[in-house]
Coordinates of C-alpha atoms and ligand atoms in Angstrom, one line a residue:
X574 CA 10.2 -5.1 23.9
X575 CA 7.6 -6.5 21.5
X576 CA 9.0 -9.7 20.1
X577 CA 8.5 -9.7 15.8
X578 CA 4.9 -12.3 16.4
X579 CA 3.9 -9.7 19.0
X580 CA 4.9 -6.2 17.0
X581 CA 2.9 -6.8 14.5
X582 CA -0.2 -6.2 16.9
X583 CA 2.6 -3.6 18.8
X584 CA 1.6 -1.5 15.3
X585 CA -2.0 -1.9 15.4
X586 CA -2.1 -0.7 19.0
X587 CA 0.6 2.1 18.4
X588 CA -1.9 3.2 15.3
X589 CA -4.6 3.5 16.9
X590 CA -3.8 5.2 20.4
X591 CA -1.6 8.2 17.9
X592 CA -3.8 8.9 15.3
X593 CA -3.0 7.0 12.7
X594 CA -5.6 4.0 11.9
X595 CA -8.6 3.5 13.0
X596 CA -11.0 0.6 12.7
X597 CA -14.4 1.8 10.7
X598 CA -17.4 2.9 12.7
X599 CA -15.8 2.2 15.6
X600 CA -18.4 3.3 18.1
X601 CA -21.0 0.4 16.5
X602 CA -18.3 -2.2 17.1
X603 CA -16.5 -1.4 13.5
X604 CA -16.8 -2.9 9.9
X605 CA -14.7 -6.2 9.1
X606 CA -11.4 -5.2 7.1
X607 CA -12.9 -1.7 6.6
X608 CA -10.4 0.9 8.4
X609 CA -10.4 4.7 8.5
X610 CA -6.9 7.3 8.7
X611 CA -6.9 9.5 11.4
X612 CA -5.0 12.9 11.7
X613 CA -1.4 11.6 11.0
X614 CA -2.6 8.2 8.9
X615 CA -4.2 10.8 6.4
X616 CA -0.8 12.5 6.7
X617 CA 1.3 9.7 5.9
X618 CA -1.0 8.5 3.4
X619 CA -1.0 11.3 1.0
X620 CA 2.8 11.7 1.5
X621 CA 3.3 8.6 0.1
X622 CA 0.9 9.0 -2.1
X623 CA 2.3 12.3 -3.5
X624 CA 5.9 10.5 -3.7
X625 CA 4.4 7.7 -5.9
X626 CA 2.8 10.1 -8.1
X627 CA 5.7 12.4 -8.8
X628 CA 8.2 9.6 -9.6
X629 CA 6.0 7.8 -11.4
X630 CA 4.4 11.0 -13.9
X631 CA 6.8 14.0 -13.3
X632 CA 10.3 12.2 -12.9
X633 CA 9.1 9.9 -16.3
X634 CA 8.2 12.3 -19.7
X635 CA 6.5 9.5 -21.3
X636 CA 3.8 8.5 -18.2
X637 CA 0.8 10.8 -17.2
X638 CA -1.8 10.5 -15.0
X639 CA -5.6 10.4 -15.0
X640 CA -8.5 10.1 -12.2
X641 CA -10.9 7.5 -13.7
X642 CA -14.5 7.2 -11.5
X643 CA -14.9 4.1 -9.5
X644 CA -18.0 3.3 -11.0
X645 CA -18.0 2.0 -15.1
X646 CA -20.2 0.7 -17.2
X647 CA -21.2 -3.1 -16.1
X648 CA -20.0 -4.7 -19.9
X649 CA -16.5 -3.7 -18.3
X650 CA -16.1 -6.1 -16.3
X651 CA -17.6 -8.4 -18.8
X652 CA -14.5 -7.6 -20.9
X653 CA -12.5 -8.0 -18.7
X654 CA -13.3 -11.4 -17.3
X655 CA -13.9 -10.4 -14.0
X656 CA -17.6 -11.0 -14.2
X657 CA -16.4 -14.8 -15.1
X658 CA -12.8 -14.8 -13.5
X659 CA -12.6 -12.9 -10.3
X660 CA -13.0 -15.0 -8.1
X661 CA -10.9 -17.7 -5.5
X662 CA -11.5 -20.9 -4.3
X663 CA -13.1 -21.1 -1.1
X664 CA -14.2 -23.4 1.2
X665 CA -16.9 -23.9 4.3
X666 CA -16.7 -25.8 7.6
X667 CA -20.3 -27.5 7.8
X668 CA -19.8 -27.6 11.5
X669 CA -18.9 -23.4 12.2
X670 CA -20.2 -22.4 8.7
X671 CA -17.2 -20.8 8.9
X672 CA -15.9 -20.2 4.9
X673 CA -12.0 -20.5 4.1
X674 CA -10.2 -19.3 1.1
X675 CA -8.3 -22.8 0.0
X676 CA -5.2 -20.9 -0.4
X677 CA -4.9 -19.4 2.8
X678 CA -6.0 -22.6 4.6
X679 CA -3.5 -24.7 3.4
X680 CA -0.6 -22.1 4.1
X681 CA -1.9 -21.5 7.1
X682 CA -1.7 -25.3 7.9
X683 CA 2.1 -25.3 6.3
X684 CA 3.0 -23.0 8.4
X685 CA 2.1 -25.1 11.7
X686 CA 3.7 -27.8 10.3
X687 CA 6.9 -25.6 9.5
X688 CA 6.7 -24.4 13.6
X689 CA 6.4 -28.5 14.4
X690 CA 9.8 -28.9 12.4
X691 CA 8.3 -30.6 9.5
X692 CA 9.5 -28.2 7.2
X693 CA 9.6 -31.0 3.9
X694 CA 5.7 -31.8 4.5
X695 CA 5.1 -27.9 4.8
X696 CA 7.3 -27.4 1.4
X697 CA 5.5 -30.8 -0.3
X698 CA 1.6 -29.2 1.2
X699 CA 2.5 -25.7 -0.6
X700 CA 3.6 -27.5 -4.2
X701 CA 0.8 -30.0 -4.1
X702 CA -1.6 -26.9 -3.4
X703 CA 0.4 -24.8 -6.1
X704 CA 0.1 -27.7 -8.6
X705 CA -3.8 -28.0 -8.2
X706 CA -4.2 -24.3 -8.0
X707 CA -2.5 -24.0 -11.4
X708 CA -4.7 -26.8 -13.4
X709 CA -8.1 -25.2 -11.2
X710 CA -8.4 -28.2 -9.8
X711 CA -11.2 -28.0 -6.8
X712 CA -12.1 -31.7 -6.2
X713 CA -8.1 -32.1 -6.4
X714 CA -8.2 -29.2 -3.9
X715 CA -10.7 -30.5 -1.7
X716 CA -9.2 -34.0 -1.5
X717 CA -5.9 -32.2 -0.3
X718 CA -7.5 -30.4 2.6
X719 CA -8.7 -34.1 3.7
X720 CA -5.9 -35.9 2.9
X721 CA -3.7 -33.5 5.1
X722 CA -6.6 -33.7 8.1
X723 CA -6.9 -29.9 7.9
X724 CA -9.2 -28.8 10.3
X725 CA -11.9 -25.7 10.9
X726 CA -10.2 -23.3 13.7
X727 CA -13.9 -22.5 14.9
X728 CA -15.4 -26.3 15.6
X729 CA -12.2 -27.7 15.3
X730 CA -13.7 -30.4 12.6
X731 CA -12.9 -31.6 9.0
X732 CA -16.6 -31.6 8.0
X733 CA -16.2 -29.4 4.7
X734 CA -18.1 -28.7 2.3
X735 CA -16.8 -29.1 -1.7
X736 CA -14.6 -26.0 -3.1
X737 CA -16.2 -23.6 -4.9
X738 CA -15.6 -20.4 -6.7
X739 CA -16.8 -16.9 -4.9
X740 CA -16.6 -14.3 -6.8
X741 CA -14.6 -10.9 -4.9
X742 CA -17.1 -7.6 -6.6
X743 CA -19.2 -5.8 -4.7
X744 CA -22.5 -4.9 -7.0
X745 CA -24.7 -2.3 -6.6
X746 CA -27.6 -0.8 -8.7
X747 CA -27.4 2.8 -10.9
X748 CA -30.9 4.6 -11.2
X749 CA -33.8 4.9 -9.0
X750 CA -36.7 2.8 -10.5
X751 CA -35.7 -0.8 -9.4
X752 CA -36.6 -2.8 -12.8
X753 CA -34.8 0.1 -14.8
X754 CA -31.8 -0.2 -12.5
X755 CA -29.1 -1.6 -14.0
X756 CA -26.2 -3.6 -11.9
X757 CA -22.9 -2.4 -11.6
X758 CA -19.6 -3.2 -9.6
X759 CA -17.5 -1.3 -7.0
X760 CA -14.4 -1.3 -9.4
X761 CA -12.1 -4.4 -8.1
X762 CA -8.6 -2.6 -9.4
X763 CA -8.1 0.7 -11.3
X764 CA -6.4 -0.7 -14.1
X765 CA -9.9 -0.4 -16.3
X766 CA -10.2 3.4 -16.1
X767 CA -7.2 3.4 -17.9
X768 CA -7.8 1.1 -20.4
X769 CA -11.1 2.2 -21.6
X770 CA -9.4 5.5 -21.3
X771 CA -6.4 4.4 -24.0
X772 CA -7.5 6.0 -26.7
X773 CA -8.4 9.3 -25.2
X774 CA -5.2 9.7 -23.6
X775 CA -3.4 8.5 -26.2
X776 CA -4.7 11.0 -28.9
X777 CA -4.9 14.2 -26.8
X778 CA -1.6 13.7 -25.3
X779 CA -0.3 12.7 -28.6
X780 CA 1.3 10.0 -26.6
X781 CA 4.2 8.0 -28.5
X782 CA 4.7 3.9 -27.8
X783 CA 6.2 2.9 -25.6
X784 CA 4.0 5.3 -22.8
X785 CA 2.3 4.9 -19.6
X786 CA -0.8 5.9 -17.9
X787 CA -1.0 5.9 -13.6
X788 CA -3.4 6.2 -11.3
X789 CA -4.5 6.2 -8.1
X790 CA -7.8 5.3 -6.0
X791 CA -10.0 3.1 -4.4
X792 CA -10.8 -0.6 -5.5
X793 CA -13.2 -2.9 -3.6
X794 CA -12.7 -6.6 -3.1
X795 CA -15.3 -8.2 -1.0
X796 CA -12.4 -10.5 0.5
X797 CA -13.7 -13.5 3.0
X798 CA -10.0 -13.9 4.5
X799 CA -9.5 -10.4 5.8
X800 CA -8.3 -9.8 9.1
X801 CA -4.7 -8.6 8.9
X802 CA -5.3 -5.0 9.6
X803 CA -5.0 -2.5 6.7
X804 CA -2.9 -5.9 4.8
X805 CA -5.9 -7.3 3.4
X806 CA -9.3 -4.7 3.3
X807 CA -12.6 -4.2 1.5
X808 CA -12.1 -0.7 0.8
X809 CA -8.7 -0.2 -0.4
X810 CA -6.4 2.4 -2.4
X811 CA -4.2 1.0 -5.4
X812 CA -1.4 3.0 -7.5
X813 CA -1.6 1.4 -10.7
X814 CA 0.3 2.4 -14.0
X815 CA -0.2 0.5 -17.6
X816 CA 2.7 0.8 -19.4
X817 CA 1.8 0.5 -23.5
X818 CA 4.7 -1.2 -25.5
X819 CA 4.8 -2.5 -28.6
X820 CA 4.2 -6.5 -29.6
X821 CA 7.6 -8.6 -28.9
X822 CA 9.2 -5.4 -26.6
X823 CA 7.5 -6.7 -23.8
X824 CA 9.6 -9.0 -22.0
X825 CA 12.4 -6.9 -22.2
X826 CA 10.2 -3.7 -20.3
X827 CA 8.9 -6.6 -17.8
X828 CA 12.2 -6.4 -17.0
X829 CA 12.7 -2.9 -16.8
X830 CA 9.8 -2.4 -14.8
X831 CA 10.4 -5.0 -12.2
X832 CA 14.0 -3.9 -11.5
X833 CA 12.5 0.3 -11.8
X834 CA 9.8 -0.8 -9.2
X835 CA 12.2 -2.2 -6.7
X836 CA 14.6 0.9 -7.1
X837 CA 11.3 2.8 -6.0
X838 CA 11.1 0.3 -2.7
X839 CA 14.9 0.7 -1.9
X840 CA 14.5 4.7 -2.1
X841 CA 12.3 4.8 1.1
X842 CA 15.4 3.9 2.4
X843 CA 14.2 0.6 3.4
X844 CA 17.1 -2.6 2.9
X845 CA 17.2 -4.8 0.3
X846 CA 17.4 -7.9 2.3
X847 CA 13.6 -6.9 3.6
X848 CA 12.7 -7.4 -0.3
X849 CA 12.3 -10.7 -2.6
X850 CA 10.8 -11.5 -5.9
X851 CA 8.2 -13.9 -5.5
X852 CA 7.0 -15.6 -9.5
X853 CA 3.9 -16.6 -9.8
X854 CA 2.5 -20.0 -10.5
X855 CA -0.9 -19.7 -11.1
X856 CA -1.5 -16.7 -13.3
X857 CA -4.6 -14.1 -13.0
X858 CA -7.1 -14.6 -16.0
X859 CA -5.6 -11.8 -17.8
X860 CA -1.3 -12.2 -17.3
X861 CA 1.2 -13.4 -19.4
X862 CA 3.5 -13.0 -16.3
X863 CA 3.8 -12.3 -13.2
X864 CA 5.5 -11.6 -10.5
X865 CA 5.4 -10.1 -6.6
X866 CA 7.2 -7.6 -5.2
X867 CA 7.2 -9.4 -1.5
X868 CA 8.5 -7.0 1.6
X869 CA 9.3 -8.8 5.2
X870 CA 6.5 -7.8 7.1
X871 CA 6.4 -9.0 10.9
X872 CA 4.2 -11.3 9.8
X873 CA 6.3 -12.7 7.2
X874 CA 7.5 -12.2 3.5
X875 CA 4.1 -11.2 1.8
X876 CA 3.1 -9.4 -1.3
X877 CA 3.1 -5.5 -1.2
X878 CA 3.1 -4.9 -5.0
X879 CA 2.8 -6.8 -8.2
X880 CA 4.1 -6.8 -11.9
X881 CA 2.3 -8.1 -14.7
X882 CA 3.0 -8.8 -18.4
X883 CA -0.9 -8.6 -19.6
X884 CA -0.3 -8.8 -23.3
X885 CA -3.4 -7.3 -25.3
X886 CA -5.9 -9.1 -23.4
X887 CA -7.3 -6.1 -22.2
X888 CA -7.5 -3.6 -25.1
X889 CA -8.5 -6.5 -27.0
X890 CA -11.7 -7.3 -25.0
X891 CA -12.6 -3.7 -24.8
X892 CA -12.2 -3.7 -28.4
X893 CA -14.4 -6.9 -28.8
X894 CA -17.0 -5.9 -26.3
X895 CA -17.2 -2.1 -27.2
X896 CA -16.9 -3.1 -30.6
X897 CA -14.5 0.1 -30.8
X898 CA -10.7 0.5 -32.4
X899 CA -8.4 0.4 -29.3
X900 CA -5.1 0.4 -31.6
X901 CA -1.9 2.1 -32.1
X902 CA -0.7 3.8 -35.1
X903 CA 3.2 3.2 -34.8
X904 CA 4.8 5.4 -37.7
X905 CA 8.4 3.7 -36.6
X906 CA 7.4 0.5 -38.1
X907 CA 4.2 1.9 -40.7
X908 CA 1.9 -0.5 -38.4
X909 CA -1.0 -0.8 -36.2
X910 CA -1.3 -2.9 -33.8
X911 CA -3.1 -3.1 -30.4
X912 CA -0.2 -2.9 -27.8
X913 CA 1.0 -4.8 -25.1
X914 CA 1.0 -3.9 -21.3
X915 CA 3.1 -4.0 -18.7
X916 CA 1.3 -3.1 -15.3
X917 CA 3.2 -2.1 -12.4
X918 CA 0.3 -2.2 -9.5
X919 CA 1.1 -1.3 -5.5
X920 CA -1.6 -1.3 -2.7
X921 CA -1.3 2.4 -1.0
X922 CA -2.3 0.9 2.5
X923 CA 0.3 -2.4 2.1
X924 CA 2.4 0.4 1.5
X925 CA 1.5 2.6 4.3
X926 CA 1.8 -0.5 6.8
X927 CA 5.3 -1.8 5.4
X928 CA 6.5 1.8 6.2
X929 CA 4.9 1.6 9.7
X930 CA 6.6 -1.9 10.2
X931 CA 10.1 -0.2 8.8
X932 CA 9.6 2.6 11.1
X933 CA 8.8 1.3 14.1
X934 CA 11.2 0.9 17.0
X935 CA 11.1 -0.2 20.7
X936 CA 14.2 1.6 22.4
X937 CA 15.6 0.9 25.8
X938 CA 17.3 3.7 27.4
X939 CA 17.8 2.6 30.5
X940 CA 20.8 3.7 32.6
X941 CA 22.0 2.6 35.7
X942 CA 20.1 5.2 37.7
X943 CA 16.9 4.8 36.0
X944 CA 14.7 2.5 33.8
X945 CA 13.7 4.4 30.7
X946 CA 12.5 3.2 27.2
X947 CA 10.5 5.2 24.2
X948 CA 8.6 4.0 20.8
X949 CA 9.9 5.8 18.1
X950 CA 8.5 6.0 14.2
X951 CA 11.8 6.3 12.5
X952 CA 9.9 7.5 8.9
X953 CA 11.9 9.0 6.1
X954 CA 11.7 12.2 6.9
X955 CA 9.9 12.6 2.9
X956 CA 7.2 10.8 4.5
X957 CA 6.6 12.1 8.0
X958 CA 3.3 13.2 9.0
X959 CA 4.8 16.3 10.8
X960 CA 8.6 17.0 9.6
X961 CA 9.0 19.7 12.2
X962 CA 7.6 20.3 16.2
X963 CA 8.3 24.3 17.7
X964 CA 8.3 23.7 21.6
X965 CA 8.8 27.1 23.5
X966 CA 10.5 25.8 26.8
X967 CA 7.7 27.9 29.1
X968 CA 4.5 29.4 28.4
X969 CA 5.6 32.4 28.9
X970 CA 8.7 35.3 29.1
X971 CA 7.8 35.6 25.0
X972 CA 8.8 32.4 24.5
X973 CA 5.6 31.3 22.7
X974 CA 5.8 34.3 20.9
X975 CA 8.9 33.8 19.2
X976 CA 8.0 29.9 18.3
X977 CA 5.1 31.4 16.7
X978 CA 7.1 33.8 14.3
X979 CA 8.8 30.0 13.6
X980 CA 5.5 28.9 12.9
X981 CA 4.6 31.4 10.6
X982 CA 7.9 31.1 8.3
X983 CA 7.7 27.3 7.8
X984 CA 4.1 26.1 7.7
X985 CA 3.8 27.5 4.5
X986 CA 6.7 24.9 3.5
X987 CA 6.0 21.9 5.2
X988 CA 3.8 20.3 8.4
X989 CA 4.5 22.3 11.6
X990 CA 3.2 21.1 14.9
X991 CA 3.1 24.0 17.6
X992 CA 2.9 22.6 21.8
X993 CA 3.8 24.4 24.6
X994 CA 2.1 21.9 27.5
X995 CA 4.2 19.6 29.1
X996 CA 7.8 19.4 30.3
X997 CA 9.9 19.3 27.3
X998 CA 11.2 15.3 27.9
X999 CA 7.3 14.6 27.6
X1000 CA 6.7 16.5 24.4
X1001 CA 9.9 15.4 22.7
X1002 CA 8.6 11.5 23.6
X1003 CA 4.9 12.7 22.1
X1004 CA 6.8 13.2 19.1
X1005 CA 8.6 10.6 18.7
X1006 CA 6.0 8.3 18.7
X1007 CA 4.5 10.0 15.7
X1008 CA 7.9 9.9 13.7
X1009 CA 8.5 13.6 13.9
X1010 CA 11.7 14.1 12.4
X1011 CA 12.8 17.7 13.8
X1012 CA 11.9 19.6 17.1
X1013 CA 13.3 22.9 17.6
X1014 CA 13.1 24.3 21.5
X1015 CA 12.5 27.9 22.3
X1016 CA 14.4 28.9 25.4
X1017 CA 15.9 32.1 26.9
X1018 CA 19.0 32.1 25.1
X1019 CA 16.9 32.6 22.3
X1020 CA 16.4 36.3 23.2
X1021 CA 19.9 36.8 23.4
X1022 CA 21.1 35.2 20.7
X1023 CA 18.5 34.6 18.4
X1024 CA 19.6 30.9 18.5
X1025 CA 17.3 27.6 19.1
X1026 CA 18.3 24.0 19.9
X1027 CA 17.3 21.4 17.1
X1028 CA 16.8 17.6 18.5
X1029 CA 17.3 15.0 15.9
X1030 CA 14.2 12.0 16.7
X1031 CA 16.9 9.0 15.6
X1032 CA 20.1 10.2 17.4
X1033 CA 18.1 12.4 20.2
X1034 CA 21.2 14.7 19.9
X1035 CA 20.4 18.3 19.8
X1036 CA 22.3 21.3 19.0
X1037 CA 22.2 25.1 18.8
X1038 CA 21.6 26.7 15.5
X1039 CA 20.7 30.0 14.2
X1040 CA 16.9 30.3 13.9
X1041 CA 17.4 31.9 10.1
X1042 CA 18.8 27.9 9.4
X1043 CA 15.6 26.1 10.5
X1044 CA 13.7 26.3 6.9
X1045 CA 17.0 25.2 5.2
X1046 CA 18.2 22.7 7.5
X1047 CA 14.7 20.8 7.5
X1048 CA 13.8 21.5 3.6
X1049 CA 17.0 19.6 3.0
X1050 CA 16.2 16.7 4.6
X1051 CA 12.7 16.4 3.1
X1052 CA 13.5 16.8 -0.6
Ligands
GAP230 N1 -4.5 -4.5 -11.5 C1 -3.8 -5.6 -11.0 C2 -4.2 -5.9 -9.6 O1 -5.2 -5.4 -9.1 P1 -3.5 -7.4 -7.6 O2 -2.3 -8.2 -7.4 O3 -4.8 -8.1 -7.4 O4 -3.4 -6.8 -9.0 C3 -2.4 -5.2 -6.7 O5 -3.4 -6.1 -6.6 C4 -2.0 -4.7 -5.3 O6 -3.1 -4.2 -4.7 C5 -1.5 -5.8 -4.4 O7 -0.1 -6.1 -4.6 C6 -1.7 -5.2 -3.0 O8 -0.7 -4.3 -2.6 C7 -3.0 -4.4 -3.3 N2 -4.2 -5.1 -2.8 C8 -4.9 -6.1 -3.4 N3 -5.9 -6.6 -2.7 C9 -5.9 -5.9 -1.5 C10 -6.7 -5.8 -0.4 N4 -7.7 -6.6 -0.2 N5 -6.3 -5.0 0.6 C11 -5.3 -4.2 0.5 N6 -4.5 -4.1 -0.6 C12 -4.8 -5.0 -1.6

């Protein structure tokens, strides 16, 4: 049984040998914090994907959707301060040349501390650090990491350099003449498509305050502290929504949105203790507030999704920069006014891996006559990769031939796997550790009786039904 400090790298193993993540370009040793989705990742990534997007657009009348391209013009992030903002404090060990971000040095050294049961100097390390971090204080910062004797993990020293700022875009150039080309930026978060995109939405969907605009795709962060699988990447997928309200509303839909958001978490069927609130001390450039969404992962309480009060900071800029009207003409009050936002933003893969940590499950089932055990992925069936497996019991007798009919009525519904190799134990076990929900076997009663046996993955009961019931009994369980 993997202990909770061991499962973590239980999942990354478990990903990897069924399909589900694997590390970039593997075959030239990989790419740091770059990861690719195999057959059932891809799987499990668009089904969460999908469920986002339809509770966000189609179960709300007053948020839509749009697919903004990753790359903008360069004055956008100009406006948006991330050309002068976006960026953390880091730090280098002279000795390894090894760089830190200040942040995630400190906690890290808290949380040795907290393991030597000296919990008060861990709590006093975090509120100094929080303290400094809040008033961007890096000599304050620096003198910290000495003070506390913090040393490099690589050379083991406390030879570092000062704190500086590093900024997190990627840049690239547009055009093919080199002193034409003009720099731009891998986007960092999606939340500009759909600000430079107000307007247009706004008029052509004759879009009423308050209303939101979602989306979903990649942003690139070119992070230095990234090595907790698909937790922290450099190619990553957000699902962002900005929420338009109008001037003093907001607080009361921060509110809203936090409590909606964490409705969202608890209807994966995951429990609330697993969830907390975590406020934030130092603020991004552009928030008013903030807070995280934090979800237990094995490795700890961290952030899976945040909520941010951004005020007009950012249809403001856009207007100052583009030097265009971003406002809102509210015919409630005779006014207009450039609205406020409330952002709701979720990382698809923290997602994806906080379902994987949900989901999966070491099981002994050893009796007294035998040793026996099995890894199962206990997904919501909404979510599964495959909802349903048709096993015909031999190759042969027209056994396959009747699983096949199966096949053909409910693969236009939902994911069907078809496998006839293997002794049945084996095949059930297969499936199981890819979280398929439903396995119907086809045997030789089902020529008599035109009855199959169902096996539940959670309970491993099975039991005869009729093979008419398959589509309802697993169309139920997905909607
Ligand atoms: N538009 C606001 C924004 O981007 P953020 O807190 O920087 O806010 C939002 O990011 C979410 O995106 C995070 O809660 C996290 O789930 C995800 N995310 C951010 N950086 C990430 C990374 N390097 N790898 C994976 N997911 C990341």
């Amino acid at each position: 049984m993997a202990t909770d400090t061991n499962k973590f790298q239980a999942i990354i193993s478990h990903c990897k040998e069924y399909g589900f993540i694997f590390q970039s370009s593997e075959i030239y040793d990989g790419l740091s914090a770059v990861y690719d989705y195999g057959q059932w990742g891809s799987e499990l990534k668009k089904n969460i994907r999908d469920y986002w997007w339809k509770s966000m657009t189609q179960m709300h009348e007053n948020i839509v959707g749009i697919d903004a391209a990753i790359f903008m013009h360069p004055t956008t992030w100009k406006a948006s301060g991330h050309v002068d903002n976006f960026s953390d404090p880091m730090i280098d060990n002279k000795d390894s040349n090894k760089r830190y971000r200040v942040d995630h040095l400190i906690e890290a050294h808290a949380d040795l501390l907290e393991k030597e049961g000296k919990k008060a100097e861990a709590d006093a390390l975090l509120a100094s650090m929080d303290a400094l971090l809040a008033k961007d204080d890096l000599a304050g910062l620096k003198t910290l990491i000495e003070d506390s004797k913090i040393k490099c993990t690589v050379s083991g020293t406390a030879n570092w350099t000062d704190v500086r700022q590093f900024n997190l875009m990627f840049s690239t150039q547009l055009g093919s003449v080199s002193d034409e080309a003009s720099e731009i930026y891998l986007r960092p978060e999606t939340a500009q498509g759909i600000f430079v995109n107000f307007l247009n939405v706004q008029k052509t969907g004759r879009m009423k305050i308050p209303f939101g605009i979602a989306q979903i795709g990649k942003a690139f962060r070119n992070e230095i502290v990234a090595r907790q699988f698909v937790f922290r990447m450099r190619e990553f997928e957000q699902m962002e929504m900005q929420f338009f309200v109008r001037p003093g509303t907001e607080d009361q839909w921060y509110e809203y949105w936090k409590a909606e958001r964490l409705k969202w978490h608890l209807s994966l069927g995951i429990p609330a203790e697993r969830y907390r609130y975590h406020d934030h001390v130092k603020l991004a450039h552009y928030a008013k507030a903030a807070c995280d969404i934090e979800y237990e992962f094995p490795i700890g309480f961290k952030e899976v999704e945040g909520i941010h009060s951004r005020g007009d900071f950012d249809l403001s800029q856009h207007q100052l920069y583009s030097k265009k009207k971003l406002q809102y003409f509210d015919n409630e009050i005779n006014q207009n006014y450039v609205p406020y936002v409330i952002e709701t933003s979720i990382g698809l893969d923290r997602t994806i891996l906080l379902v994987l940590s949900e989901a999966y499950t070491e099981e002994d089932l050893s009796t007294p006559e035998k040793q026996d055990s099995r890894v199962v992925l206990k997904f919501p069936p909404k979510l599964a990769p495959i909802k349903l497996a048709v096993l015909p019991l031999l190759k042969k007798d027209g056994l396959p031939e009747i699983a096949r009919q199966i096949m053909d009525t409910c693969k236009p519904h939902f994911y069907c796997f078809y496998e006839e190799k293997d002794a049945i134990g084996k095949r059930y076990r297969r499936m199981d550790a890819i979280g398929t929900p439903f396995c119907i076997t086809v045997d030789h009663q089902t020529k008599e009786d035109n009855t199959v046996t169902i096996r539940y993955r959670d309970s491993m009961q099975q039991e005869r039904i009729p093979i008419n019931k398959i589509l309802e009994i697993v169309q139920k369980q997905i909607n």
